[in-house]
Every structure is written in structure tokens, then in C-alpha cells.
Short mmCIF file of N, CA and C in Angstrom, two decimals:
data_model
loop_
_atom_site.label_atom_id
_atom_site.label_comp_id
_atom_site.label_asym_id
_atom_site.label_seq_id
_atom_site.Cartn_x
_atom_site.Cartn_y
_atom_site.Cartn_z
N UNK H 1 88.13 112.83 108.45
CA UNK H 1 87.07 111.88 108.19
C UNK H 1 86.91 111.69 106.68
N UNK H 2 86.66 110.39 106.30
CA UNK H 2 86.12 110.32 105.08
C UNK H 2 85.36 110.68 104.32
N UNK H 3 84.75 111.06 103.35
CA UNK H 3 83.82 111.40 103.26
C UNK H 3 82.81 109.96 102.30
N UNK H 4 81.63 109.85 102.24
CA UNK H 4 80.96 108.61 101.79
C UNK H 4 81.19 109.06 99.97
N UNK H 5 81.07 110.33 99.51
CA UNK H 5 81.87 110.28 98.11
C UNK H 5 82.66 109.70 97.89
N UNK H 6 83.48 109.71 98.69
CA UNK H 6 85.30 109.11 98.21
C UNK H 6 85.30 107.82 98.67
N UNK H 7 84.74 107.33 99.28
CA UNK H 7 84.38 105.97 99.38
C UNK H 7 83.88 105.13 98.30
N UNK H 8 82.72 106.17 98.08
CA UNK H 8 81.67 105.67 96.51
C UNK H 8 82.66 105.35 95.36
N UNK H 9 83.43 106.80 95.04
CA UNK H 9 84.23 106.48 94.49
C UNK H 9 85.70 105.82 94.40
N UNK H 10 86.43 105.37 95.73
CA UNK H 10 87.06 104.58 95.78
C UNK H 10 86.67 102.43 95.35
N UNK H 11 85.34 102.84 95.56
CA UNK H 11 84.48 101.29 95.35
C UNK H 11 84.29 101.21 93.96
N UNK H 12 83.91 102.04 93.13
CA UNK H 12 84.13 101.79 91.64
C UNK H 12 85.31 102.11 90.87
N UNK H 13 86.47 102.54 91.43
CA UNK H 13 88.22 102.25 90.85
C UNK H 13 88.52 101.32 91.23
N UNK H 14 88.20 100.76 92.44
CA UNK H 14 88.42 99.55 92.86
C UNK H 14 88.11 98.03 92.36
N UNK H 15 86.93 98.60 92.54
CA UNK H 15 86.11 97.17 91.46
C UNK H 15 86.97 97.07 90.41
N UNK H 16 87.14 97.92 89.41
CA UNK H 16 87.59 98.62 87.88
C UNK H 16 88.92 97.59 88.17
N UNK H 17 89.92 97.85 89.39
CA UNK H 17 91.35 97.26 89.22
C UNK H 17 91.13 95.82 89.94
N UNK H 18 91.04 95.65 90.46
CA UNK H 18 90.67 94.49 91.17
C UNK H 18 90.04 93.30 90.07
N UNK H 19 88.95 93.98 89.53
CA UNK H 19 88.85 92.77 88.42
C UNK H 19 89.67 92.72 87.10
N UNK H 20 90.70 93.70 86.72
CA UNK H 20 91.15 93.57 85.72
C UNK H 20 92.40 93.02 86.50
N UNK H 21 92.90 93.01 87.59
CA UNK H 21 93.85 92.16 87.99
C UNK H 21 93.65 90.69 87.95
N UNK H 22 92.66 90.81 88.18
CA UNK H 22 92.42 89.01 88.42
C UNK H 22 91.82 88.35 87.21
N UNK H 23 92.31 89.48 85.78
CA UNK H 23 91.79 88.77 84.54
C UNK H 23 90.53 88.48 84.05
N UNK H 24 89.68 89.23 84.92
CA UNK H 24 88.14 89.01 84.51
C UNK H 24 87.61 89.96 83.68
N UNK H 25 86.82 90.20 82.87
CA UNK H 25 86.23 91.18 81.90
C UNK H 25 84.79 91.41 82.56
N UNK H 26 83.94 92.40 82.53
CA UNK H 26 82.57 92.81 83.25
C UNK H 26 81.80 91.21 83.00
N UNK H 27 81.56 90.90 81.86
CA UNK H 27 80.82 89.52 81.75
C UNK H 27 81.52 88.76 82.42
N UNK H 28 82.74 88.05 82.53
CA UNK H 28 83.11 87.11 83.40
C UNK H 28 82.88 87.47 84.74
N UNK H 29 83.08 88.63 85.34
CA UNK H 29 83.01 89.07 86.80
C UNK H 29 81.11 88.55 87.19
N UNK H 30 80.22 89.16 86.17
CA UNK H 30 78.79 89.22 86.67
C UNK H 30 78.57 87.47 86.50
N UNK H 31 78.90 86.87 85.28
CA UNK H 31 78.29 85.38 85.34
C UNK H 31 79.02 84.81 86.98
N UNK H 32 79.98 84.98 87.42
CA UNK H 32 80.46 84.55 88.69
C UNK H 32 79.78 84.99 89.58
N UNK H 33 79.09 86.59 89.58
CA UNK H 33 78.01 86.91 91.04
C UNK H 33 76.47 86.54 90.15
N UNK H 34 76.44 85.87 89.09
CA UNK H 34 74.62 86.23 88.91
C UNK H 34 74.14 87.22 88.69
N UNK H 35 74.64 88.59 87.86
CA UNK H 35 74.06 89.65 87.69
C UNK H 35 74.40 89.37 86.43
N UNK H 36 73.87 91.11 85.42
CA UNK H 36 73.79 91.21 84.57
C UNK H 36 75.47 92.10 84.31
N UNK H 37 76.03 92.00 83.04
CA UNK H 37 77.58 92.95 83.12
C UNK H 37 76.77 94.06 82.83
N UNK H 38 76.16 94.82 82.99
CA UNK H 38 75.81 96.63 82.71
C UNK H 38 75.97 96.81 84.00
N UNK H 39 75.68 95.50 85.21
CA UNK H 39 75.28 96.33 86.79
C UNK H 39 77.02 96.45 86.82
N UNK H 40 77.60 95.78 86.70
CA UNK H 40 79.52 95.37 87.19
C UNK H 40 79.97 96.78 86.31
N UNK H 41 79.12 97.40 84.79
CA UNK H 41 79.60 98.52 84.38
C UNK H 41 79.15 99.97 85.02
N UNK H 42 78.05 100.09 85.43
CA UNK H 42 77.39 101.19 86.15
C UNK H 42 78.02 100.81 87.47
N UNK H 43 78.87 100.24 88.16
CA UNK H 43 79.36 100.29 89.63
C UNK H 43 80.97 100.88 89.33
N UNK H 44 81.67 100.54 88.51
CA UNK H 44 82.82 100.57 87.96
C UNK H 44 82.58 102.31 87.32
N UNK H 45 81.71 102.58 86.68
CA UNK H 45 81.23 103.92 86.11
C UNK H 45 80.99 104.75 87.46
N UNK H 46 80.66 104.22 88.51
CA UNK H 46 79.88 104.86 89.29
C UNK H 46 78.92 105.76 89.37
N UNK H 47 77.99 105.12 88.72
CA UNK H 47 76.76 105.50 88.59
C UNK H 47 75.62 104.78 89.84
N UNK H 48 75.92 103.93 90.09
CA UNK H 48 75.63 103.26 91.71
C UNK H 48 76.39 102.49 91.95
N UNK H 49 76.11 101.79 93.41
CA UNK H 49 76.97 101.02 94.07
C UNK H 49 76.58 99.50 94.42
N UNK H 50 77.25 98.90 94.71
CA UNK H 50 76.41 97.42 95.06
C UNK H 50 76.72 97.73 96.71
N UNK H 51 75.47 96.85 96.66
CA UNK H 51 74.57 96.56 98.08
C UNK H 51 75.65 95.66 99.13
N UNK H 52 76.16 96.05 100.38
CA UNK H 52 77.05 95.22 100.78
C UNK H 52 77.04 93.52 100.22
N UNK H 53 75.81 93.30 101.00
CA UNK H 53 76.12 91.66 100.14
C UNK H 53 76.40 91.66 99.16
N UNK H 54 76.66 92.12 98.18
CA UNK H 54 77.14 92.29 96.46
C UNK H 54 78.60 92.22 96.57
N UNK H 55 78.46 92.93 97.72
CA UNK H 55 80.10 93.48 97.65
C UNK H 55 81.20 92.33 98.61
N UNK H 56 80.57 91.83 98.96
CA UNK H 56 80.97 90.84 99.75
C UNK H 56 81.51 89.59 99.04
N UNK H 57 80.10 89.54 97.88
CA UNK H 57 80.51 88.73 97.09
C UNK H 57 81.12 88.66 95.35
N UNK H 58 81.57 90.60 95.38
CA UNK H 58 82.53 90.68 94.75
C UNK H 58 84.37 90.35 95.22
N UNK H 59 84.38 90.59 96.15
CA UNK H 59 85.56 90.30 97.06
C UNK H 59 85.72 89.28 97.04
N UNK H 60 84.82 88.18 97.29
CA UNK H 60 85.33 86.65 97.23
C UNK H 60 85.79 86.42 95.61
N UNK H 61 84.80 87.07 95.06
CA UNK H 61 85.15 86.69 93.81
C UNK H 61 86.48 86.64 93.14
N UNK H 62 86.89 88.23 93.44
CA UNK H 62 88.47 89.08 93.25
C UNK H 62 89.54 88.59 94.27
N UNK H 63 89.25 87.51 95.47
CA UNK H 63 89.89 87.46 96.45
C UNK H 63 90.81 88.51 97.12
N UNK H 64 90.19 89.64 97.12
CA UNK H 64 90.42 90.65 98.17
C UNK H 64 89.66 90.84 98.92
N UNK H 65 90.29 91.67 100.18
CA UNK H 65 89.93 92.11 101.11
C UNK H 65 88.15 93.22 100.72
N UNK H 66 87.37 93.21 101.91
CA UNK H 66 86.38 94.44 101.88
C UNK H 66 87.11 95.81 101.49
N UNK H 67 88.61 95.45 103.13
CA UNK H 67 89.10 97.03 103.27
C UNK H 67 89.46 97.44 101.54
N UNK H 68 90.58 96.08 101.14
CA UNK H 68 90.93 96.78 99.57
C UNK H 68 89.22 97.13 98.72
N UNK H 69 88.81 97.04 98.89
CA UNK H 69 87.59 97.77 97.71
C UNK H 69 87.34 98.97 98.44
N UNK H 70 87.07 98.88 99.80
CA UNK H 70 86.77 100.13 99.95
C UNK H 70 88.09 101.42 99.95
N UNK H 71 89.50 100.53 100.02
CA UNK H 71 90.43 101.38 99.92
C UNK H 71 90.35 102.25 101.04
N UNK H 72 90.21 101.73 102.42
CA UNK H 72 89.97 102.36 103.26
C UNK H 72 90.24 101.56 105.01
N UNK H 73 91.38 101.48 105.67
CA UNK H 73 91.59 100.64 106.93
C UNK H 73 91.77 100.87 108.12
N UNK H 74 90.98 100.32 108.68
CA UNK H 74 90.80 100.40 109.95
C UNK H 74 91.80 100.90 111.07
N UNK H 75 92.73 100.33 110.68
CA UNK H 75 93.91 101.26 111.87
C UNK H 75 94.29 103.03 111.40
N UNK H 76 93.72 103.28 110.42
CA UNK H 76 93.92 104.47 110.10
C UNK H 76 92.52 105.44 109.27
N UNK H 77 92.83 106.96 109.22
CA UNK H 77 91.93 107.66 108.94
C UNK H 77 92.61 107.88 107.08
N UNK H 78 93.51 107.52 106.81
CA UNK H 78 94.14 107.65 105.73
C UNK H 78 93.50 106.62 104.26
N UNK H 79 93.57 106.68 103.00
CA UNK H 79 92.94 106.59 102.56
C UNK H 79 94.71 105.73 101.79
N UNK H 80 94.60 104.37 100.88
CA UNK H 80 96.07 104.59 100.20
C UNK H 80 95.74 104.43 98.66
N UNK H 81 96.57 104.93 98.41
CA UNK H 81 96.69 105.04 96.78
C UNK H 81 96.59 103.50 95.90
N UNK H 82 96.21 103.24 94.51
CA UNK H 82 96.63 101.85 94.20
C UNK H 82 98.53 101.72 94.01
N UNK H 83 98.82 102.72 93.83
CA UNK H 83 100.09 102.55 93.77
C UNK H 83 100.85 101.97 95.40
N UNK H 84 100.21 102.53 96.26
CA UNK H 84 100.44 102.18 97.75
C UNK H 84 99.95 101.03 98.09
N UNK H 85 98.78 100.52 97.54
CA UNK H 85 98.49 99.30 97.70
C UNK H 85 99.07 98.11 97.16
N UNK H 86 99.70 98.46 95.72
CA UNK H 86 100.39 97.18 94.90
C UNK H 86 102.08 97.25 95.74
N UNK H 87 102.59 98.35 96.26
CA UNK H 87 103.58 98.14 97.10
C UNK H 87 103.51 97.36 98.21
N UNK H 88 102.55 97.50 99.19
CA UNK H 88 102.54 96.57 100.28
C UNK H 88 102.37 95.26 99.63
N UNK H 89 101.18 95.12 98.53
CA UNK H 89 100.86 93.61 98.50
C UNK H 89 102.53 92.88 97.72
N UNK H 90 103.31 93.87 97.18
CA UNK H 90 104.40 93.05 96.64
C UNK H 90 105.33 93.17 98.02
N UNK H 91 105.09 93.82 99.17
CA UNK H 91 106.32 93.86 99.92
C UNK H 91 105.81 92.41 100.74
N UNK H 92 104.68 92.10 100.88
CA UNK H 92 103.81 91.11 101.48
C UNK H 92 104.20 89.75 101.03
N UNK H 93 104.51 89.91 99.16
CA UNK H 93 105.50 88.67 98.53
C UNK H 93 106.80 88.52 99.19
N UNK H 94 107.32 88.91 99.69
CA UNK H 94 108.80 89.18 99.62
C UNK H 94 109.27 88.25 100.70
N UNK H 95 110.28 87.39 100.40
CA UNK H 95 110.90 86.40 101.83
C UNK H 95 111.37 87.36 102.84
N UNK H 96 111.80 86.82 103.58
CA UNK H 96 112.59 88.00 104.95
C UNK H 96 113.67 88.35 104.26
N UNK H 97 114.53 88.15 103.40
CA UNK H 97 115.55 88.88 103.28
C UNK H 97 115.51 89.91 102.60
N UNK H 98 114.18 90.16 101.30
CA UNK H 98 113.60 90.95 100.99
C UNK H 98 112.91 92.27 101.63
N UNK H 99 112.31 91.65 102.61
CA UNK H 99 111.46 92.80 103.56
C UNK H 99 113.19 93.37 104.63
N UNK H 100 114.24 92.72 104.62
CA UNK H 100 114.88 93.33 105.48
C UNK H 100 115.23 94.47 104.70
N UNK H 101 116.24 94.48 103.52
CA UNK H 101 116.29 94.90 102.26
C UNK H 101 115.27 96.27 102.26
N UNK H 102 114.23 95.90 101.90
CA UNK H 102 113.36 97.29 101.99
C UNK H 102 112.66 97.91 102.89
N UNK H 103 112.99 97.27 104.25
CA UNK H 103 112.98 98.31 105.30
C UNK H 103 114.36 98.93 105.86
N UNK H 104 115.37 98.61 105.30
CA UNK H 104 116.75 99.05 105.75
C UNK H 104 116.53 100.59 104.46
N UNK H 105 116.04 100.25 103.39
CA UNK H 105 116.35 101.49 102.28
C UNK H 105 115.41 102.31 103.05
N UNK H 106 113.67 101.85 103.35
CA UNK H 106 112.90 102.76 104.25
C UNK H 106 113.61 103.47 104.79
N UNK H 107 114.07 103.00 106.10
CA UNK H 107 114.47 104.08 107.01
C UNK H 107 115.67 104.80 106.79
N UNK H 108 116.81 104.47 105.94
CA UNK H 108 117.27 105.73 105.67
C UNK H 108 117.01 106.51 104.59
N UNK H 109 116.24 106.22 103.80
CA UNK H 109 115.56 107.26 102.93
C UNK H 109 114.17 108.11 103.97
N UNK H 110 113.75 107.81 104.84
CA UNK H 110 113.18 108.35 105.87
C UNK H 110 114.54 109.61 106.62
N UNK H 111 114.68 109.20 106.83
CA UNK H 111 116.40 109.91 107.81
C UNK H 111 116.47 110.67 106.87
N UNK H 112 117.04 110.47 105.74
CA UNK H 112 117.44 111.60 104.71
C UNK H 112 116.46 112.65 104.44
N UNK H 113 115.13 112.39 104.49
CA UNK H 113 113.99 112.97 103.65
C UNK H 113 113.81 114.10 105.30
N UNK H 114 113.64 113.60 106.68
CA UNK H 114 113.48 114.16 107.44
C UNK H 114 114.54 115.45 107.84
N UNK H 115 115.57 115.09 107.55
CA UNK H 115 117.04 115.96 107.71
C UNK H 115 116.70 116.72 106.59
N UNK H 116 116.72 116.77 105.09
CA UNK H 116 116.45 117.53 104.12
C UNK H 116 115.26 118.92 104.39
N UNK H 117 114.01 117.93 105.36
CA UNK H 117 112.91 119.01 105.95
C UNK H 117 113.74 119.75 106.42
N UNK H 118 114.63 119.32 107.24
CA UNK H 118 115.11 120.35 108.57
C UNK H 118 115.36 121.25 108.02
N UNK H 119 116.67 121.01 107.00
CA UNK H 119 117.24 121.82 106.77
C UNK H 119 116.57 123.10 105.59
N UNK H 120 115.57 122.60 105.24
CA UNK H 120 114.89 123.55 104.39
C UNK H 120 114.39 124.60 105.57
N UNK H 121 113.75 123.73 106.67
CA UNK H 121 113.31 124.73 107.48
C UNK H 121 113.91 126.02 107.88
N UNK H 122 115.13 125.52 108.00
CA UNK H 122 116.23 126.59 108.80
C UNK H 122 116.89 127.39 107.38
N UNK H 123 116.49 127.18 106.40
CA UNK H 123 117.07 128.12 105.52
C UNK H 123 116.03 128.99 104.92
N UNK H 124 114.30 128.58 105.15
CA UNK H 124 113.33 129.47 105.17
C UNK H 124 113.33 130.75 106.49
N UNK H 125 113.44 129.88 107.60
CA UNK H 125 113.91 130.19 108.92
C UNK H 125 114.70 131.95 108.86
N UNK H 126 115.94 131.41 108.09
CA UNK H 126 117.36 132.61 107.64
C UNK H 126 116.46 133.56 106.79
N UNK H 127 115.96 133.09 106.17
CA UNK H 127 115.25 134.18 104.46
C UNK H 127 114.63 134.62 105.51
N UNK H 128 113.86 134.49 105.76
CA UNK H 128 112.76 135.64 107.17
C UNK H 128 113.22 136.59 107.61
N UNK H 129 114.27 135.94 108.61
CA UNK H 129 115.35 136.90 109.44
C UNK H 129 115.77 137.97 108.68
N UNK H 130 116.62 137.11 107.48
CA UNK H 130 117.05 138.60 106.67
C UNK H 130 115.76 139.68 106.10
N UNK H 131 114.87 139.11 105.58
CA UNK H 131 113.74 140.50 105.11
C UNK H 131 113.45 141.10 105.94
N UNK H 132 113.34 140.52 107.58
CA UNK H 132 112.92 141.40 108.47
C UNK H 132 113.89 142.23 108.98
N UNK H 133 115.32 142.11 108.78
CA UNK H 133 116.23 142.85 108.86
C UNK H 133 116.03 144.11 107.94
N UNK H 134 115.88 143.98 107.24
CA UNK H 134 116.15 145.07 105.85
C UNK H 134 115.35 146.33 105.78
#
């Protein structure tokens, strides 16, 4: 489970990247919602949070998603990184021959990474055996 900390604080890194992606500075972001820029700096600081409707209409603003601010989605209990996030949204650019491309490297760098487990396993596996031999 999440916890509402890491939420809090996923909503003010978020804010933080989200508007510096989309080229806005705290004053440009607040004259677009009608606030003052100290509230867009104390949310970003996380020192408080904006009020869903705030946040609703920071998102339109940034044209992202709720889930991206909250950094947090629904089909999962997992939380993703911004680095995990600027990957999907560039794999999201990508024509089909692109996405074939980097789901063909996926899965065998998956295959490899899973076989590599194995085999670590079975050579922790051996080290056992032998100390308990000895």
C-alpha cells in the first residue's frame, strides 16, 4: 500500500517536473491557475498540497494526466520512477516499428536477466552445499 506521505511527496516532484517540462516558471504556472507563485512554491517545496480542484487544474494546465502527478496507477500497487515515466511517454512517441524494436530488445534482455537469476541461484545454491559439507 501506499502510503499518503509518498503520495504528498510524489505531488510536489511532480508538480516541480511537470511544470518545468512544459516551460513554465512558478509565476507563469500560478497566473494560468489564479493563485499567487509562493502557493505553486510551497506545493513544489512541499510544505502543503493543493486541494484536488487545484490539482485538477494544474494538470490541465501541464496537460498531464491526475495519475502522472500523483505518480501513482491504477492497474497497479507500484509507484514509477520519473525516469520510468519519460520512458513510456517516449515509447508512447514511437511509430510501430519503433515499439517493435523495443519490445523485441525487452524481452530478450528479460530472458537474459531471468537466466543470469537462475544461474546465480544455483551457484549460491552450490556455496551452501559446500559449507555444509565441511
Amino acid at each position: 500500500m501506499i502510503s499518503s506521505e509518498d503520495i504528498k511527496k510524489n505531488i510536489s516532484k511532480n508538480i516541480t517536473k511537470y511544470r518545468e517540462d512544459a516551460g513554465f516558471s512558478q509565476r507563469e504556472l500560478a497566473q494560468q491557475l489564479g493563485i499567487t507563485p509562493s502557493r505553486i512554491s510551497n506545493w513544489e517545496q512541499g510544505a502543503n498540497c493543493p486541494t484536488i480542484d487545484i490539482l485538477f487544474e494544474v494538470c490541465r494546465a501541464l496537460h498531464v494526466s491526475i495519475n502522472d502527478i500523483y505518480g501513482v496507477y491504477p492497474d497497479s500497487e507500484m509507484m514509477l520512477s520519473y525516469s520510468e515515466q519519460q520512458h513510456i511517454q517516449k515509447y508512447r512517441n514511437l511509430d510501430d516499428h519503433g515499439r517493435e524494436t523495443v519490445d523485441l530488445i525487452l524481452e530478450r534482455e528479460t530472458i537474459r536477466s531471468k537466466e543470469l537469476q537462475k544461474k546465480e541461484a544455483r551457484i549460491r545454491e552450490l556455496n551452501k552445499g559446500q559449507q555444509s559439507d565441511q
